[in-house]
Amino acid sequence: MNEIKKRVEKLTELLNYHNKKYYVDDSPEISDFEFDEMLRELEEIEEKYPELKNPNSPTMRVGGEAVTGFEPVVHTVPMQSLQKAFSEDEIRAFDKRVREVIASPSYVVEHKIDGLSVSIEYVNGEFVRGSTRGDGNTGEDVTQNIKTIRSVPMKLKDPIPYLEVRGEVFISQKKFEEINAELEAQEQPLFANPRNAAAGSLRQLNSKIAAKRGLDIFIFNIQQAEGVDISSHTEGLRFLKEQGFKTILNDREFKTIDEVLEKIREIGEERGKLYFGIDGAVVKVNSFESRNELGVTAKFPKWAIAYKYPAEKQTTVIRDIRLQIGRTGVLTPLAVLDTVRIAGSNVSRATLHNADYIEEKDIRIGDTVVIEKAGDIIPAVVEVVAEKRTGEERKFEMPLHCPECGALVVRENGEAAYRCTGIKCPAQRYRNIVHFVSRPAMDIEGLGPSIIEQMLQRDMIETAADLYYLDADDVAQMDKMGKKSAENLMKQLEKSKTNPLNRLIHALGIRHIGEKAAKVLAKEYKTLDALRNASIEELTQIDDIGGIMAESVAEFFNEQQNIEFITRLENAGVSCVDDSAANSVDERFKGMTFVLTGVLSKYKRSEAAAIIESMGGKASSSVSKKTSYVLAGKEAGSKLDKAVKLGIPIISEEEFERMIF
């Protein structure tokens, strides 16, 4: 056992070292494969000898058990906000106020990271807790999610008795785009911007989800420290860097306000070039002694101020309007512009949102327009300079067919968006395939978004149907796969061929047809061929199938690309006939509604819900007086409490099994 313990300690030391080299120092020394092999070895040891697992083990970076809620954390040192300035005159006024107290102040100027402020605490050099800022006095305990941030050290270089630091959690622009692409593929609501994504990810009750979001952090302040003597902000940042934190270290001190303003302008020019978002620059008095003399107000410190950059606008000319096809098939018009520099970057494209936006603002090809960066991220046309028109400008019209694949373009009632209906559309391939293999659809394990993206890049597949024609040897040659993984994937693909028809219908990605509607259609038509030949009038006669849904089904099966896709599935041996248990006469739960809550030990919630529905019952997400039973697993929360209050029968997993067998 002693040798095993030593191996755990050695693996932990190596993993922490290489984690810092990769995520903090940006200078990796080993390959991802070598890192993953060490991590896998540690996971296996911890699984076999759980008593050797440290709460701050590197294996916790991938997330742990889900929590039912976040506990409040009272900040002993308030996490104050900053006074804001919107002009250089206001920065000069701040300097004047400082000089009324401090004769010769020195300043530091930093990027104001656009993220979510957190407190991180260490005892004897070991990470113990992470919490959100909240209202500045009370935040929420997000310790498990903070552990998933690879740039947060779990152990400091020195065993400092107590240290509390403040940082800004953020998501890079690249990661933000990847997250939204995946949400889009799963037909989930998108995040509005990287800050919104960071905040939503940090407050995930399931830390495994937070771990997948790629959260990052910059530490910018020492809140409290015992056993450490630091006299200035720059000295503090150097100390934090030595202890293993990721900081934007800027040693330069500024003696005059003109130098400060020059640095603010310099940071402003960097916007658009950085991999992280900023929404301003922060000016701070460097000396801690001077800060103490200046003091604080109830809301913010008197020794710091945040300069907010104005939304920059520029005038340019629209030379053309082209279409970008998103991963859900939406056609977004983009203005091709004479290149102008705005918010620190060159801009030659700007979004026009949709056809209604173009018509409302009467935007034409050849127009002189005003553009700005919305939230300093996406350039947008905000105004037409009508007085500069020459009469040569041309109106833009949306096409009848997709410019990428030639499929029919449709605009549904009540929607501003035009959509491509082609399943083979190159612009939609990734989204369509991710949806096809997802758990509610064909449920093909081992085909995550990164594997699918790699297959597309290698031209191994064009559509989801091509997955069934993959060669195991080719799959084994892919990054992070190998022979065993390839064999497992082949087995999963083969297994999916016998899925119930409702799963296949859902996997097709027909607009407005989700899991419930797919089950209704499978039960009604029994075969994909029968559904294909159904008219809109017939479809609308079915309970739970409305007019818009019926039109979507008809449009899908009228597109030749989609018929060819289904034929290729059939030729591969994918069942298009419903011979599943869903069509059995067992309706023992008919008229009953079940609510599932907590963690079940023998079933996934989706599996238990499928069993209930196969027996004529309904699985609901909320408890009401109409609920027949609440199936409660471990760590059941508010739904269980509500069921008790309403007097709803509560059953265990064992009782549920007696009901179904």
Tab-separated table of N, CA and C in Angstrom, residues 183-260:
chain	number	residue	atom	x	y	z
A	183	LEU	N	-24.620	23.790	-28.513
A	183	LEU	CA	-25.985	24.041	-28.044
A	183	LEU	C	-26.944	24.141	-29.224
A	184	GLU	N	-26.480	24.793	-30.279
A	184	GLU	CA	-27.281	24.949	-31.486
A	184	GLU	C	-27.582	23.585	-32.096
A	185	ALA	N	-26.565	22.717	-32.118
A	185	ALA	CA	-26.738	21.372	-32.675
A	185	ALA	C	-27.741	20.565	-31.863
A	186	GLN	N	-27.813	20.847	-30.565
A	186	GLN	CA	-28.748	20.139	-29.688
A	186	GLN	C	-30.078	20.869	-29.555
A	187	GLU	N	-30.230	21.947	-30.356
A	187	GLU	CA	-31.455	22.759	-30.360
A	187	GLU	C	-31.756	23.311	-28.966
A	188	GLN	N	-30.689	23.746	-28.281
A	188	GLN	CA	-30.803	24.368	-26.966
A	188	GLN	C	-30.625	25.876	-27.100
A	189	PRO	N	-31.146	26.665	-26.136
A	189	PRO	CA	-30.943	28.121	-26.179
A	189	PRO	C	-29.459	28.472	-26.163
A	190	LEU	N	-29.077	29.483	-26.927
A	190	LEU	CA	-27.672	29.878	-27.019
A	190	LEU	C	-27.338	30.923	-25.964
A	191	PHE	N	-26.047	31.021	-25.619
A	191	PHE	CA	-25.576	32.081	-24.741
A	191	PHE	C	-25.440	33.364	-25.550
A	192	ALA	N	-25.764	34.488	-24.928
A	192	ALA	CA	-25.742	35.771	-25.636
A	192	ALA	C	-24.325	36.247	-25.928
A	193	ASN	N	-23.395	35.982	-25.021
A	193	ASN	CA	-22.016	36.448	-25.179
A	193	ASN	C	-21.116	35.620	-24.262
A	194	PRO	N	-19.786	35.755	-24.386
A	194	PRO	CA	-18.884	34.950	-23.547
A	194	PRO	C	-19.092	35.137	-22.049
A	195	ARG	N	-19.401	36.372	-21.618
A	195	ARG	CA	-19.614	36.587	-20.181
A	195	ARG	C	-20.830	35.805	-19.697
A	196	ASN	N	-21.896	35.839	-20.482
A	196	ASN	CA	-23.114	35.108	-20.167
A	196	ASN	C	-22.816	33.606	-20.081
A	197	ALA	N	-21.974	33.123	-21.003
A	197	ALA	CA	-21.600	31.702	-21.018
A	197	ALA	C	-20.786	31.338	-19.781
A	198	ALA	N	-19.864	32.218	-19.390
A	198	ALA	CA	-19.030	31.960	-18.208
A	198	ALA	C	-19.882	31.911	-16.942
A	199	ALA	N	-20.796	32.872	-16.811
A	199	ALA	CA	-21.659	32.925	-15.627
A	199	ALA	C	-22.552	31.694	-15.556
A	200	GLY	N	-23.145	31.311	-16.691
A	200	GLY	CA	-24.016	30.150	-16.721
A	200	GLY	C	-23.275	28.864	-16.418
A	201	SER	N	-22.042	28.770	-16.893
A	201	SER	CA	-21.241	27.560	-16.685
A	201	SER	C	-20.776	27.448	-15.234
A	202	LEU	N	-20.395	28.578	-14.645
A	202	LEU	CA	-19.898	28.554	-13.265
A	202	LEU	C	-21.006	28.195	-12.283
A	203	ARG	N	-22.251	28.460	-12.664
A	203	ARG	CA	-23.374	28.181	-11.765
A	203	ARG	C	-24.107	26.895	-12.140
A	204	GLN	N	-23.426	26.011	-12.874
A	204	GLN	CA	-24.002	24.705	-13.186
A	204	GLN	C	-24.038	23.847	-11.920
A	205	LEU	N	-25.179	23.232	-11.640
A	205	LEU	CA	-25.260	22.337	-10.489
A	205	LEU	C	-24.461	21.060	-10.731
A	206	ASN	N	-24.287	20.713	-11.993
A	206	ASN	CA	-23.501	19.529	-12.350
A	206	ASN	C	-22.112	19.976	-12.786
A	207	SER	N	-21.107	19.704	-11.964
A	207	SER	CA	-19.754	20.192	-12.266
A	207	SER	C	-19.148	19.498	-13.482
A	208	LYS	N	-19.687	18.341	-13.876
A	208	LYS	CA	-19.190	17.673	-15.083
A	208	LYS	C	-19.506	18.517	-16.323
A	209	ILE	N	-20.649	19.195	-16.291
A	209	ILE	CA	-21.004	20.089	-17.401
A	209	ILE	C	-20.090	21.307	-17.379
A	210	ALA	N	-19.870	21.862	-16.189
A	210	ALA	CA	-18.970	23.017	-16.060
A	210	ALA	C	-17.579	22.672	-16.587
A	211	ALA	N	-17.124	21.434	-16.323
A	211	ALA	CA	-15.788	21.014	-16.745
A	211	ALA	C	-15.641	21.014	-18.256
A	212	LYS	N	-16.735	20.749	-18.958
A	212	LYS	CA	-16.685	20.680	-20.424
A	212	LYS	C	-16.701	22.063	-21.072
A	213	ARG	N	-16.990	23.090	-20.302
A	213	ARG	CA	-17.165	24.426	-20.872
A	213	ARG	C	-15.854	25.185	-21.086
A	214	GLY	N	-14.742	24.665	-20.553
A	214	GLY	CA	-13.452	25.321	-20.786
A	214	GLY	C	-13.313	26.666	-20.093
A	215	LEU	N	-13.780	26.759	-18.852
A	215	LEU	CA	-13.644	28.003	-18.096
A	215	LEU	C	-12.171	28.326	-17.856
A	216	ASP	N	-11.871	29.619	-17.817
A	216	ASP	CA	-10.509	30.078	-17.545
A	216	ASP	C	-10.594	31.213	-16.528
A	217	ILE	N	-9.449	31.667	-16.038
A	217	ILE	CA	-9.465	32.716	-15.006
A	217	ILE	C	-8.176	33.519	-15.026
A	218	PHE	N	-8.298	34.804	-14.693
A	218	PHE	CA	-7.150	35.646	-14.379
A	218	PHE	C	-7.309	36.099	-12.931
A	219	ILE	N	-6.287	35.921	-12.125
A	219	ILE	CA	-6.307	36.400	-10.737
A	219	ILE	C	-5.723	37.804	-10.727
A	220	PHE	N	-6.432	38.742	-10.092
A	220	PHE	CA	-5.979	40.135	-10.161
A	220	PHE	C	-5.858	40.828	-8.809
A	221	ASN	N	-6.157	40.110	-7.711
A	221	ASN	CA	-6.079	40.814	-6.431
A	221	ASN	C	-5.902	39.844	-5.272
A	222	ILE	N	-5.160	40.272	-4.248
A	222	ILE	CA	-5.078	39.528	-2.981
A	222	ILE	C	-6.091	40.146	-2.032
A	223	GLN	N	-7.052	39.354	-1.579
A	223	GLN	CA	-8.074	39.855	-0.662
A	223	GLN	C	-7.569	39.811	0.779
A	224	GLN	N	-7.002	38.660	1.159
A	224	GLN	CA	-6.444	38.481	2.504
A	224	GLN	C	-5.235	37.557	2.400
A	225	ALA	N	-4.272	37.755	3.298
A	225	ALA	CA	-3.105	36.864	3.312
A	225	ALA	C	-2.498	36.834	4.710
A	226	GLU	N	-2.185	35.628	5.177
A	226	GLU	CA	-1.484	35.453	6.455
A	226	GLU	C	-0.089	34.898	6.179
A	227	GLY	N	0.894	35.431	6.883
A	227	GLY	CA	2.258	34.947	6.714
A	227	GLY	C	2.937	35.486	5.473
A	228	VAL	N	2.360	36.547	4.892
A	228	VAL	CA	2.931	37.144	3.682
A	228	VAL	C	2.982	38.653	3.871
A	229	ASP	N	4.100	39.261	3.537
A	229	ASP	CA	4.255	40.710	3.676
A	229	ASP	C	4.420	41.328	2.286
A	230	ILE	N	3.372	41.980	1.809
A	230	ILE	CA	3.368	42.574	0.473
A	230	ILE	C	2.929	44.030	0.596
A	231	SER	N	3.635	44.922	-0.105
A	231	SER	CA	3.369	46.354	0.080
A	231	SER	C	2.735	47.045	-1.125
A	232	SER	N	2.678	46.355	-2.287
A	232	SER	CA	2.098	47.015	-3.468
A	232	SER	C	1.405	45.999	-4.372
A	233	HIS	N	0.612	46.516	-5.294
A	233	HIS	CA	-0.144	45.666	-6.212
A	233	HIS	C	0.791	44.894	-7.144
A	234	THR	N	1.790	45.557	-7.690
A	234	THR	CA	2.714	44.879	-8.610
A	234	THR	C	3.503	43.792	-7.882
A	235	GLU	N	3.879	44.069	-6.640
A	235	GLU	CA	4.575	43.061	-5.841
A	235	GLU	C	3.647	41.866	-5.591
A	236	GLY	N	2.370	42.160	-5.336
A	236	GLY	CA	1.380	41.110	-5.107
A	236	GLY	C	1.176	40.237	-6.331
A	237	LEU	N	1.142	40.847	-7.504
A	237	LEU	CA	0.967	40.073	-8.734
A	237	LEU	C	2.161	39.171	-8.998
A	238	ARG	N	3.354	39.664	-8.717
A	238	ARG	CA	4.553	38.828	-8.881
A	238	ARG	C	4.502	37.631	-7.932
A	239	PHE	N	4.060	37.896	-6.699
A	239	PHE	CA	3.920	36.831	-5.707
A	239	PHE	C	2.896	35.790	-6.183
A	240	LEU	N	1.761	36.253	-6.703
A	240	LEU	CA	0.722	35.334	-7.186
A	240	LEU	C	1.232	34.476	-8.337
A	241	LYS	N	1.998	35.100	-9.222
A	241	LYS	CA	2.573	34.378	-10.356
A	241	LYS	C	3.501	33.266	-9.855
A	242	GLU	N	4.304	33.577	-8.856
A	242	GLU	CA	5.241	32.590	-8.298
A	242	GLU	C	4.502	31.420	-7.650
A	243	GLN	N	3.333	31.701	-7.075
A	243	GLN	CA	2.570	30.654	-6.394
A	243	GLN	C	1.800	29.757	-7.364
A	244	GLY	N	1.771	30.137	-8.653
A	244	GLY	CA	1.126	29.273	-9.647
A	244	GLY	C	-0.147	29.818	-10.244
A	245	PHE	N	-0.480	31.078	-9.944
A	245	PHE	CA	-1.713	31.666	-10.483
A	245	PHE	C	-1.490	32.250	-11.875
A	246	LYS	N	-2.569	32.310	-12.626
A	246	LYS	CA	-2.551	32.935	-13.947
A	246	LYS	C	-2.953	34.397	-13.772
A	247	THR	N	-2.050	35.301	-14.119
A	247	THR	CA	-2.314	36.736	-13.976
A	247	THR	C	-1.913	37.452	-15.266
A	248	ILE	N	-2.436	38.664	-15.435
A	248	ILE	CA	-1.907	39.535	-16.494
A	248	ILE	C	-0.898	40.435	-15.798
A	249	LEU	N	0.332	39.983	-15.776
A	249	LEU	CA	1.364	40.677	-14.999
A	249	LEU	C	1.876	41.897	-15.760
A	250	ASN	N	1.691	43.071	-15.154
A	250	ASN	CA	2.169	44.316	-15.759
A	250	ASN	C	2.953	45.069	-14.683
A	251	ASP	N	4.276	45.019	-14.784
A	251	ASP	CA	5.132	45.622	-13.752
A	251	ASP	C	5.229	47.136	-13.852
A	252	ARG	N	4.732	47.680	-14.939
A	252	ARG	CA	4.955	49.102	-15.170
A	252	ARG	C	4.091	49.974	-14.255
A	253	GLU	N	4.718	50.961	-13.655
A	253	GLU	CA	3.996	51.941	-12.843
A	253	GLU	C	3.938	53.262	-13.606
A	254	PHE	N	2.846	54.004	-13.428
A	254	PHE	CA	2.639	55.267	-14.141
A	254	PHE	C	2.572	56.411	-13.123
A	255	LYS	N	3.418	57.410	-13.347
A	255	LYS	CA	3.510	58.525	-12.402
A	255	LYS	C	2.585	59.686	-12.758
A	256	THR	N	2.225	59.800	-14.049
A	256	THR	CA	1.364	60.920	-14.466
A	256	THR	C	0.079	60.384	-15.071
A	257	ILE	N	-0.954	61.198	-15.043
A	257	ILE	CA	-2.243	60.777	-15.587
A	257	ILE	C	-2.202	60.705	-17.114
A	258	ASP	N	-1.299	61.479	-17.742
A	258	ASP	CA	-1.145	61.387	-19.201
A	258	ASP	C	-0.622	60.011	-19.600
A	259	GLU	N	0.311	59.471	-18.804
A	259	GLU	CA	0.822	58.123	-19.063
A	259	GLU	C	-0.283	57.081	-18.886
A	260	VAL	N	-1.108	57.300	-17.875
A	260	VAL	CA	-2.241	56.390	-17.621
A	260	VAL	C	-3.188	56.377	-18.814
